[in-house]
Each structure stands twice: as C-alpha cells, then as structure tokens.
XYZ file of C-alpha atoms in Angstrom:
442
model
C 0.031 -0.828 0.156
C 1.035 3.726 -0.630
C 2.638 4.974 2.478
C 0.123 8.400 1.986
C -2.785 5.883 1.984
C -1.385 3.954 4.982
C -1.693 7.749 7.013
C -4.718 8.746 5.665
C -6.018 5.167 7.248
C -5.019 5.732 10.453
C -5.528 9.803 11.056
C -9.189 10.692 12.470
C -12.610 10.852 9.881
C -14.992 12.971 10.189
C -18.027 11.584 11.360
C -20.505 11.105 8.467
C -22.869 14.329 7.780
C -26.619 13.903 8.972
C -29.087 16.382 8.611
C -27.679 20.105 9.747
C -30.019 20.418 11.918
C -29.555 16.736 13.983
C -25.465 17.228 12.558
C -25.608 20.456 14.127
C -27.567 20.388 18.184
C -25.187 16.650 18.430
C -22.080 18.000 17.853
C -22.036 20.018 21.676
C -22.030 16.385 22.890
C -19.052 15.110 20.856
C -16.579 15.284 22.916
C -18.399 13.114 25.094
C -17.771 10.637 22.689
C -14.050 9.184 22.399
C -14.662 7.341 19.519
C -16.054 8.553 15.796
C -17.521 5.069 15.769
C -19.971 6.103 18.668
C -20.541 9.636 17.603
C -22.164 8.698 14.625
C -24.704 5.895 16.146
C -25.893 8.720 18.820
C -26.617 11.162 15.214
C -28.310 7.915 13.793
C -29.935 7.197 16.974
C -31.281 10.638 17.560
C -32.562 10.459 13.246
C -34.008 7.034 14.159
C -36.157 8.137 17.686
C -37.896 10.789 16.193
C -38.481 9.558 12.603
C -42.043 8.226 11.900
C -41.550 4.217 12.695
C -43.852 3.432 15.414
C -41.205 1.410 17.486
C -38.317 2.833 18.458
C -36.132 -1.331 18.780
C -32.881 -1.408 17.700
C -33.081 -3.370 14.737
C -36.559 -1.058 13.258
C -33.565 2.032 13.574
C -30.658 1.132 11.957
C -33.134 0.294 8.687
C -34.607 3.321 8.797
C -30.861 4.771 9.671
C -29.478 2.181 6.214
C -26.803 0.875 8.213
C -26.523 -3.183 7.584
C -26.621 -4.502 11.807
C -27.952 -2.672 14.499
C -25.279 -4.486 16.321
C -23.021 -1.270 16.481
C -26.630 0.239 18.057
C -26.052 -2.313 20.623
C -22.198 -2.276 21.505
C -22.809 1.905 21.226
C -25.500 1.683 24.248
C -23.948 -1.855 26.168
C -20.340 -1.201 26.059
C -18.698 1.872 24.443
C -17.014 4.721 26.870
C -19.188 7.451 27.324
C -20.342 8.219 30.757
C -24.361 9.288 31.106
C -24.144 11.658 33.895
C -21.932 13.209 31.777
C -23.955 13.666 28.981
C -27.312 14.162 31.214
C -25.115 17.672 32.317
C -24.145 18.101 29.785
C -28.080 18.607 28.222
C -28.421 20.103 31.278
C -27.047 22.979 31.011
C -27.350 23.253 27.479
C -31.317 23.981 28.976
C -30.836 26.557 31.772
C -28.106 28.841 29.059
C -31.420 28.531 25.994
C -33.465 29.336 29.714
C -30.968 32.941 30.789
C -32.122 32.373 33.620
C -35.656 32.340 32.866
C -38.218 31.271 35.356
C -39.470 27.824 34.363
C -42.471 25.185 36.313
C -41.398 22.164 37.044
C -43.429 19.129 37.652
C -43.067 15.988 40.018
C -43.638 13.044 38.251
C -43.620 8.913 38.911
C -43.949 6.745 35.427
C -44.385 2.930 35.500
C -44.397 0.551 32.121
C -44.992 -2.885 32.044
C -42.497 -5.354 31.382
C -42.679 -9.302 31.329
C -40.327 -11.417 33.239
C -38.180 -10.879 36.550
C -34.701 -10.333 34.161
C -34.714 -6.341 33.445
C -33.013 -4.812 36.945
C -35.302 -3.715 39.419
C -38.593 -4.993 38.330
C -40.974 -6.608 40.672
C -45.205 -6.381 40.179
C -45.881 -2.445 41.537
C -48.567 0.224 40.735
C -48.060 1.129 36.646
C -49.326 4.769 36.606
C -49.325 3.883 32.368
C -52.097 0.449 33.102
C -54.020 2.001 36.542
C -53.473 -0.676 38.248
C -50.420 -3.250 39.558
C -48.628 -5.081 37.387
C -45.348 -5.934 36.322
C -42.422 -3.123 35.444
C -40.188 -0.677 35.677
C -41.567 3.054 37.982
C -39.638 6.231 37.189
C -39.943 9.425 39.275
C -39.383 12.135 36.334
C -38.983 15.864 36.667
C -39.986 18.313 33.265
C -40.017 22.100 32.822
C -42.712 23.459 31.441
C -41.641 27.145 29.636
C -44.657 29.284 28.344
C -46.271 26.381 27.386
C -43.766 23.694 25.575
C -42.413 20.729 28.290
C -38.700 19.475 28.157
C -36.381 16.809 29.677
C -35.309 17.526 33.071
C -33.621 14.344 34.879
C -34.964 10.664 35.600
C -34.318 8.208 38.837
C -35.183 4.748 38.753
C -37.545 3.063 41.659
C -35.083 0.369 42.488
C -38.437 -2.111 45.251
C -36.585 -3.978 48.248
C -36.993 -7.551 46.769
C -34.607 -6.327 43.560
C -32.197 -4.063 44.867
C -28.689 -4.514 44.140
C -25.109 -5.670 46.528
C -23.422 -1.395 45.217
C -27.493 -0.373 46.017
C -29.163 1.319 48.604
C -33.194 1.402 49.400
C -34.785 5.265 48.146
C -38.493 5.417 48.616
C -40.085 7.832 45.176
C -40.477 10.402 47.647
C -36.357 10.409 48.885
C -35.773 10.661 45.250
C -38.274 13.473 44.136
C -36.229 15.969 46.864
C -33.210 14.636 45.157
C -34.037 15.449 42.387
C -35.111 19.333 43.722
C -32.293 19.371 45.250
C -30.148 18.796 41.574
C -32.132 21.295 39.948
C -31.399 23.898 42.165
C -27.966 23.421 42.696
C -27.417 23.478 39.293
C -28.812 26.776 39.326
C -32.098 26.373 37.298
C -34.929 29.345 38.558
C -37.832 27.252 39.892
C -41.342 29.492 40.095
C -43.735 26.010 41.241
C -43.105 22.933 41.946
C -47.096 20.366 41.006
C -46.963 17.373 41.826
C -49.305 14.610 42.238
C -50.384 13.163 46.475
C -48.478 10.146 46.260
C -45.757 13.797 46.615
C -48.375 16.500 48.278
C -48.699 14.430 51.426
C -45.939 13.368 52.115
C -43.968 15.885 55.337
C -41.131 15.100 54.257
C -41.209 16.539 49.992
C -43.024 19.496 51.102
C -39.849 20.244 53.974
C -37.690 19.970 51.105
C -39.846 22.576 49.025
C -40.197 24.226 51.390
C -36.363 24.088 52.218
C -35.376 26.042 49.127
C -38.688 28.530 49.289
C -40.353 27.507 46.661
C -43.989 27.811 45.408
C -46.040 24.429 45.154
C -49.328 23.341 44.000
C -49.995 19.375 44.539
C -52.939 17.013 45.067
C -53.833 16.155 48.391
C -56.400 12.748 49.189
C -59.974 13.870 49.497
C -60.101 12.833 53.725
C -56.209 15.513 53.790
C -56.115 15.739 57.904
C -55.302 19.324 58.931
C -54.559 18.590 63.276
C -56.923 21.508 64.387
C -56.634 23.933 68.096
C -60.175 22.188 70.510
C -62.811 24.834 69.691
C -62.129 25.464 65.638
C -63.783 23.894 62.770
C -63.738 23.179 59.093
C -65.670 24.887 56.430
C -66.518 25.217 52.747
C -66.798 28.793 50.850
C -68.954 28.986 48.566
C -68.377 27.874 44.611
C -67.007 30.125 42.253
C -67.299 29.762 38.628
C -64.353 29.969 36.859
C -62.652 29.502 32.984
C -60.465 26.665 32.535
C -58.294 27.744 30.180
C -56.221 24.715 28.004
C -52.218 24.995 26.301
C -54.896 25.542 22.957
C -56.060 28.368 24.653
C -60.145 26.933 24.603
C -61.843 27.023 27.609
C -64.496 25.534 29.738
C -66.478 26.047 32.898
C -64.874 24.966 36.297
C -66.060 25.843 40.168
C -63.289 26.665 42.806
C -63.866 26.580 46.124
C -61.744 27.044 49.584
C -61.338 24.657 52.600
C -60.522 27.266 55.359
C -60.099 24.405 58.369
C -59.568 26.851 61.522
C -58.207 30.164 61.416
C -56.330 31.494 58.067
C -53.335 29.897 57.867
C -50.228 30.514 55.190
C -50.793 27.000 52.955
C -53.938 26.746 51.887
C -56.556 23.941 50.405
C -58.784 23.325 47.283
C -61.347 22.155 45.678
C -61.498 22.137 42.209
C -64.247 20.418 40.328
C -66.743 20.113 36.938
C -69.767 19.922 38.469
C -69.743 20.524 42.129
C -72.781 19.035 43.051
C -71.979 15.256 41.538
C -68.295 15.854 42.214
C -67.406 12.987 39.158
C -64.353 11.435 40.568
C -62.073 11.783 37.706
C -63.212 15.519 37.079
C -62.326 16.891 41.024
C -59.272 17.677 42.747
C -58.410 18.201 46.212
C -55.222 20.529 45.970
C -52.701 22.311 48.630
C -50.790 24.801 48.464
C -47.929 27.977 49.428
C -49.242 29.763 47.045
C -50.835 33.742 47.885
C -53.374 36.101 46.600
C -56.738 35.571 44.750
C -56.275 31.431 43.886
C -59.870 31.834 42.842
C -58.923 32.937 38.899
C -55.427 31.268 38.866
C -54.999 27.866 40.684
C -57.226 26.063 38.295
C -54.925 26.882 36.040
C -51.509 25.928 37.192
C -53.151 22.931 38.560
C -54.616 22.171 35.449
C -51.211 22.460 33.695
C -49.619 19.287 35.628
C -52.871 17.193 34.633
C -51.919 18.544 29.935
C -47.999 18.108 31.289
C -48.853 14.735 31.985
C -50.019 14.196 28.898
C -47.897 15.731 27.085
C -45.235 13.944 28.177
C -46.272 10.771 27.701
C -47.076 11.276 24.346
C -43.576 12.310 23.818
C -42.447 9.634 25.038
C -44.570 6.907 22.962
C -43.080 8.715 20.219
C -39.464 9.013 20.606
C -40.247 4.781 22.544
C -39.216 5.241 25.815
C -40.075 1.462 26.639
C -38.778 0.515 23.131
C -35.982 -0.940 24.693
C -34.475 -4.703 24.556
C -32.064 -3.814 27.605
C -32.173 -6.655 30.838
C -29.482 -4.111 32.887
C -30.366 -0.691 33.839
C -27.265 0.834 33.169
C -27.976 0.213 29.556
C -31.615 1.575 30.339
C -30.017 4.389 31.738
C -27.922 4.788 28.645
C -31.578 4.644 26.558
C -33.446 7.296 27.998
C -30.815 9.757 28.435
C -30.520 9.980 24.980
C -34.470 10.126 24.866
C -34.511 13.492 26.566
C -31.450 14.142 24.718
C -33.562 13.443 21.509
C -36.447 15.905 23.385
C -34.257 18.239 24.200
C -33.999 19.303 20.854
C -37.419 19.013 19.584
C -38.382 21.877 22.689
C -35.007 23.714 21.743
C -36.966 23.592 18.039
C -40.020 24.449 19.518
C -40.815 29.054 18.444
C -41.035 29.398 22.824
C -37.474 28.410 22.638
C -36.534 30.449 19.401
C -38.435 33.091 20.290
C -36.074 33.483 24.511
C -32.641 34.776 22.770
C -33.109 37.781 19.964
C -29.928 37.371 17.644
C -31.588 33.922 17.249
C -35.716 35.630 16.526
C -34.037 37.476 13.915
C -32.229 34.937 11.949
C -35.174 33.080 12.037
C -36.825 35.778 10.240
C -34.058 35.623 7.333
C -34.300 32.478 7.800
C -38.702 33.237 6.520
C -37.554 36.153 4.574
C -35.476 32.909 2.070
C -35.638 31.982 -1.806
C -35.974 28.887 0.864
C -39.780 28.917 1.932
C -40.457 25.294 4.180
C -43.548 26.094 5.447
C -44.909 25.442 2.545
C -45.172 22.465 2.570
C -48.314 20.922 2.870
C -47.871 19.183 6.094
C -46.591 21.350 7.931
C -47.152 22.921 10.749
C -47.626 26.622 11.855
C -49.538 25.896 15.439
C -46.640 25.982 18.648
C -46.712 23.179 20.365
C -44.011 20.096 20.808
C -45.408 17.652 18.788
C -45.878 20.727 15.500
C -42.342 20.788 16.177
C -41.506 17.818 15.942
C -43.739 17.291 13.259
C -42.572 19.588 11.322
C -38.870 18.417 12.347
C -39.604 14.535 10.716
C -40.506 16.373 7.420
C -36.389 17.900 7.337
C -35.483 14.169 7.686
C -37.259 12.676 5.903
C -35.796 13.736 2.831
C -32.150 12.200 3.491
C -34.813 8.732 5.413
C -36.519 8.080 1.489
C -32.599 8.427 0.341
C -31.716 6.095 2.384
C -34.386 3.801 1.745
C -34.423 3.488 -2.042
C -30.029 3.456 -2.112
C -30.036 0.513 -2.433
C -32.531 -0.138 -6.460
C -30.462 3.276 -7.385
C -27.166 0.564 -7.513
C -28.913 -2.618 -8.954
C -31.454 0.321 -12.222
C -28.946 3.806 -11.545
C -30.685 6.431 -12.266
C -28.494 10.116 -11.666
C -31.045 12.233 -12.714
C -32.645 10.889 -9.893
C -29.547 11.052 -7.828
C -28.732 14.511 -8.845
C -32.297 14.918 -8.073
C -33.005 13.678 -3.954
C -28.624 15.545 -3.518
C -30.566 18.716 -4.461
C -33.908 18.104 -2.030
C -30.937 16.821 0.938
C -29.354 19.913 0.065
C -32.232 22.368 0.915
C -33.095 20.389 3.846
C -29.141 21.644 5.873
C -30.724 25.068 4.726
C -32.872 24.411 7.816
C -31.230 25.795 10.431
C -33.744 27.332 13.421
C -31.054 29.447 14.653
C -29.192 26.775 17.511
C -26.413 29.065 19.563
C -23.086 28.129 19.669
C -21.391 26.157 22.497
C-alpha cells in the first residue's frame, strides 16, 4: 500500500453527516465520545428516534438510518466508553443556557411501564401509572420543566423496590428520589417558580419540607380525606363555589368550579377543591389541592394545577412518540443510557419550538431571515404552523424525511442506476440542510 494511503487510513476521520439540524445539535456533545463511530451512533439514534417508525427498537432504527446491522447501535448503548452522567449534565447545561434565567415550572411525576419476566433490573410487581393497576414493570420518578407551554425533560431516577436491590444499592423511596431531584435542579442553577406534583408527594411532609427549604412555591394534589390537626374549638368550613374559565394550552376554555376549604383559622398554606360539577363532584374530574401561593387564587389556581394534568398527558405522548419503552435491555445501566438518549432527542425538539427560539433576540432575527429566504419550508402542505411540541416534531420529521427516503431506495439505485433521481435527491437534501432554526454556539 502507498505510504500516503497508510497515513490517511490511520488519521481520525470526520463523522458521516446526517441532516444539518441534527448534526449541529449533536455537535455540542461530540467531545463526550472518544471514537467517531460512537458519535455517529449517537447521531443515528437521534435520527431514528425522531423518525415516524412506530416501534423504536434498535433493529428498526438501523433499517431506517441505513445501517446494515443493529449491532453497532447495541454496542454503543451497552459496551462503548461514554458517561451517561456527563451526557445528562451537558444536556441540562444546554437547557439552562437557553433559558438564561427564565423561570420554569417543574412537574414531578412517576412513570410505570409494564415489563414481562424477572430478568430486567428493578422490575417487580408494583403500581404502574401507565396501566392504572399493580402489574409487573419498572417505575421511575421524573422531573420535567415547562416554559411557555413547552415541556422539556430534566432528570429521571429509577425506583428500586426492596426485593430487586443489588449489593451496591441503597433503598430509596419515591419521596426521597423526588427530593433529590429538587436539590439537583436547584444546585444546577435552574430558576424554579413553581413545583407541581400529585398526591403521593403532596401527602408527604418530607417532600413539602424539601420544597420549603428552597422557598419554592408549590401546588400539589392531596387526598380527599386529607387530615389537618386543629386546636380544640376550631372547625372545618367550605367557602361558596366560584365559577371560573379553565384555559387550556390550545387557548380553548371550559367552565370549572373552585372553592377554598378552611381548616380553622386562615393559614399560609391553603386547601382547595376544583371540579367540573359541584353537585356530583365526579371522581375523575375533581381535584383536592394544597398550595403555599398567596393572593386571589380563585382565578389562577385552577389553570396552574390543570397544567400538571396537561403536562403529564403531553409527556406520555412525547415518550410514546420517541420510544421510551422500546428498549430490549435487561441491565439497568443500558436502560439508563437509552433513557438519556431519549431525553437528548426530546430536548432537541423542545429547543426547536418557537417558545425557545424566541428567547434569544438574535436567534429570532436569524429565524426571520430564514423565513425571508428563497427556501420557505412552511409551504409544505403538511407543515404545521402551531406552536406546540408535537407541531415542532412534525416539522422536524419533514426536514429529515428526504434523507431517510433516499437511504430507503438507495439499494435499488445500485441495481437500476438513475443519475437524474440521484441528483434530484442531492438537491433536495441540500435544501433541507438550509433549515437552521438557530442553535446558539457552544
């Protein structure tokens, strides 16, 4: 072999490009992967997870991104040398930088996913929110943020039932995990203006003390039979029902009713009932909440707490779209890597939303310049002009579509060569690479 070719063979090569939008976002994590092949797998997973394939298993992702075998993706998640904690911290730093001190709402929620068998780490018979009953599965405590009605992932911690603990594990309750998450977010520098959580956490004095330790406002659900100690002679009374308009994320509204429940004397912590029907108080649309917010809450509390239900629904949709449960690993270290990759993709989509792009004025100007260019991507008949997370995902899927379609038909072009088709795809993919929603550097 020629000496020059031998030298070139051993030089570090650049990662194969995908689509400019994905390449630019993933470039911020490039130094976390020592080998270029691992970095390529990181990008391919973003492409496959964002794609429209229904099941995001590694074999299906390998097909859609034109990899001969899923083994390289499996090796990346199971055996390659990279730190999930460093990836998480880089992602959180990116979010914090984009928010630039803007206040966010943090929603604490647990997610339970059904898993068969007993080989997967931390799988046990326990309550699974996804099916609404006790079943065999894995449970995690999640924190996700909300800014201007756009959700984004923050931290996930797996719950380890006592019967599944490994030798190095320490048992922690879901309350302890949620408290750790709050501490991590505060220490990371996020500006939290409100914490929302369901009754598991609302009924926990330990969790409420943790929130109070950081002087955070909260609205939490409590059970209808929630008890409060009262001095002798004091009683519980309920104020009159007040009608209010519950405004949803799509700006539609419906009538709701709210009243304050007063335990003895007025306190800094207040208790409320919110329902769709004050006569029958249907179980599935009646909430009992506790808050330390002050002021005239009759007009605002319903929307604030309703945000938790909407966000939980939206978060489930995001996880379904991105394949949260589609892994085939049994070792939790591998599962944790899969979850963090999902969070990276989720974050990328959130950062492409108009709410985040509008945070930085220079970015806003760049977006306007793009809209005034010769390439108007919104002319596509399936382009969505709304501002939600799924609308942003829809549009990004349209941007990556030409490359995925090219990879799909490319094997046929080696059998039936067509230079005009090849050239046409080249022009179309080049046009897609002009779509740059305005990521900041570094």
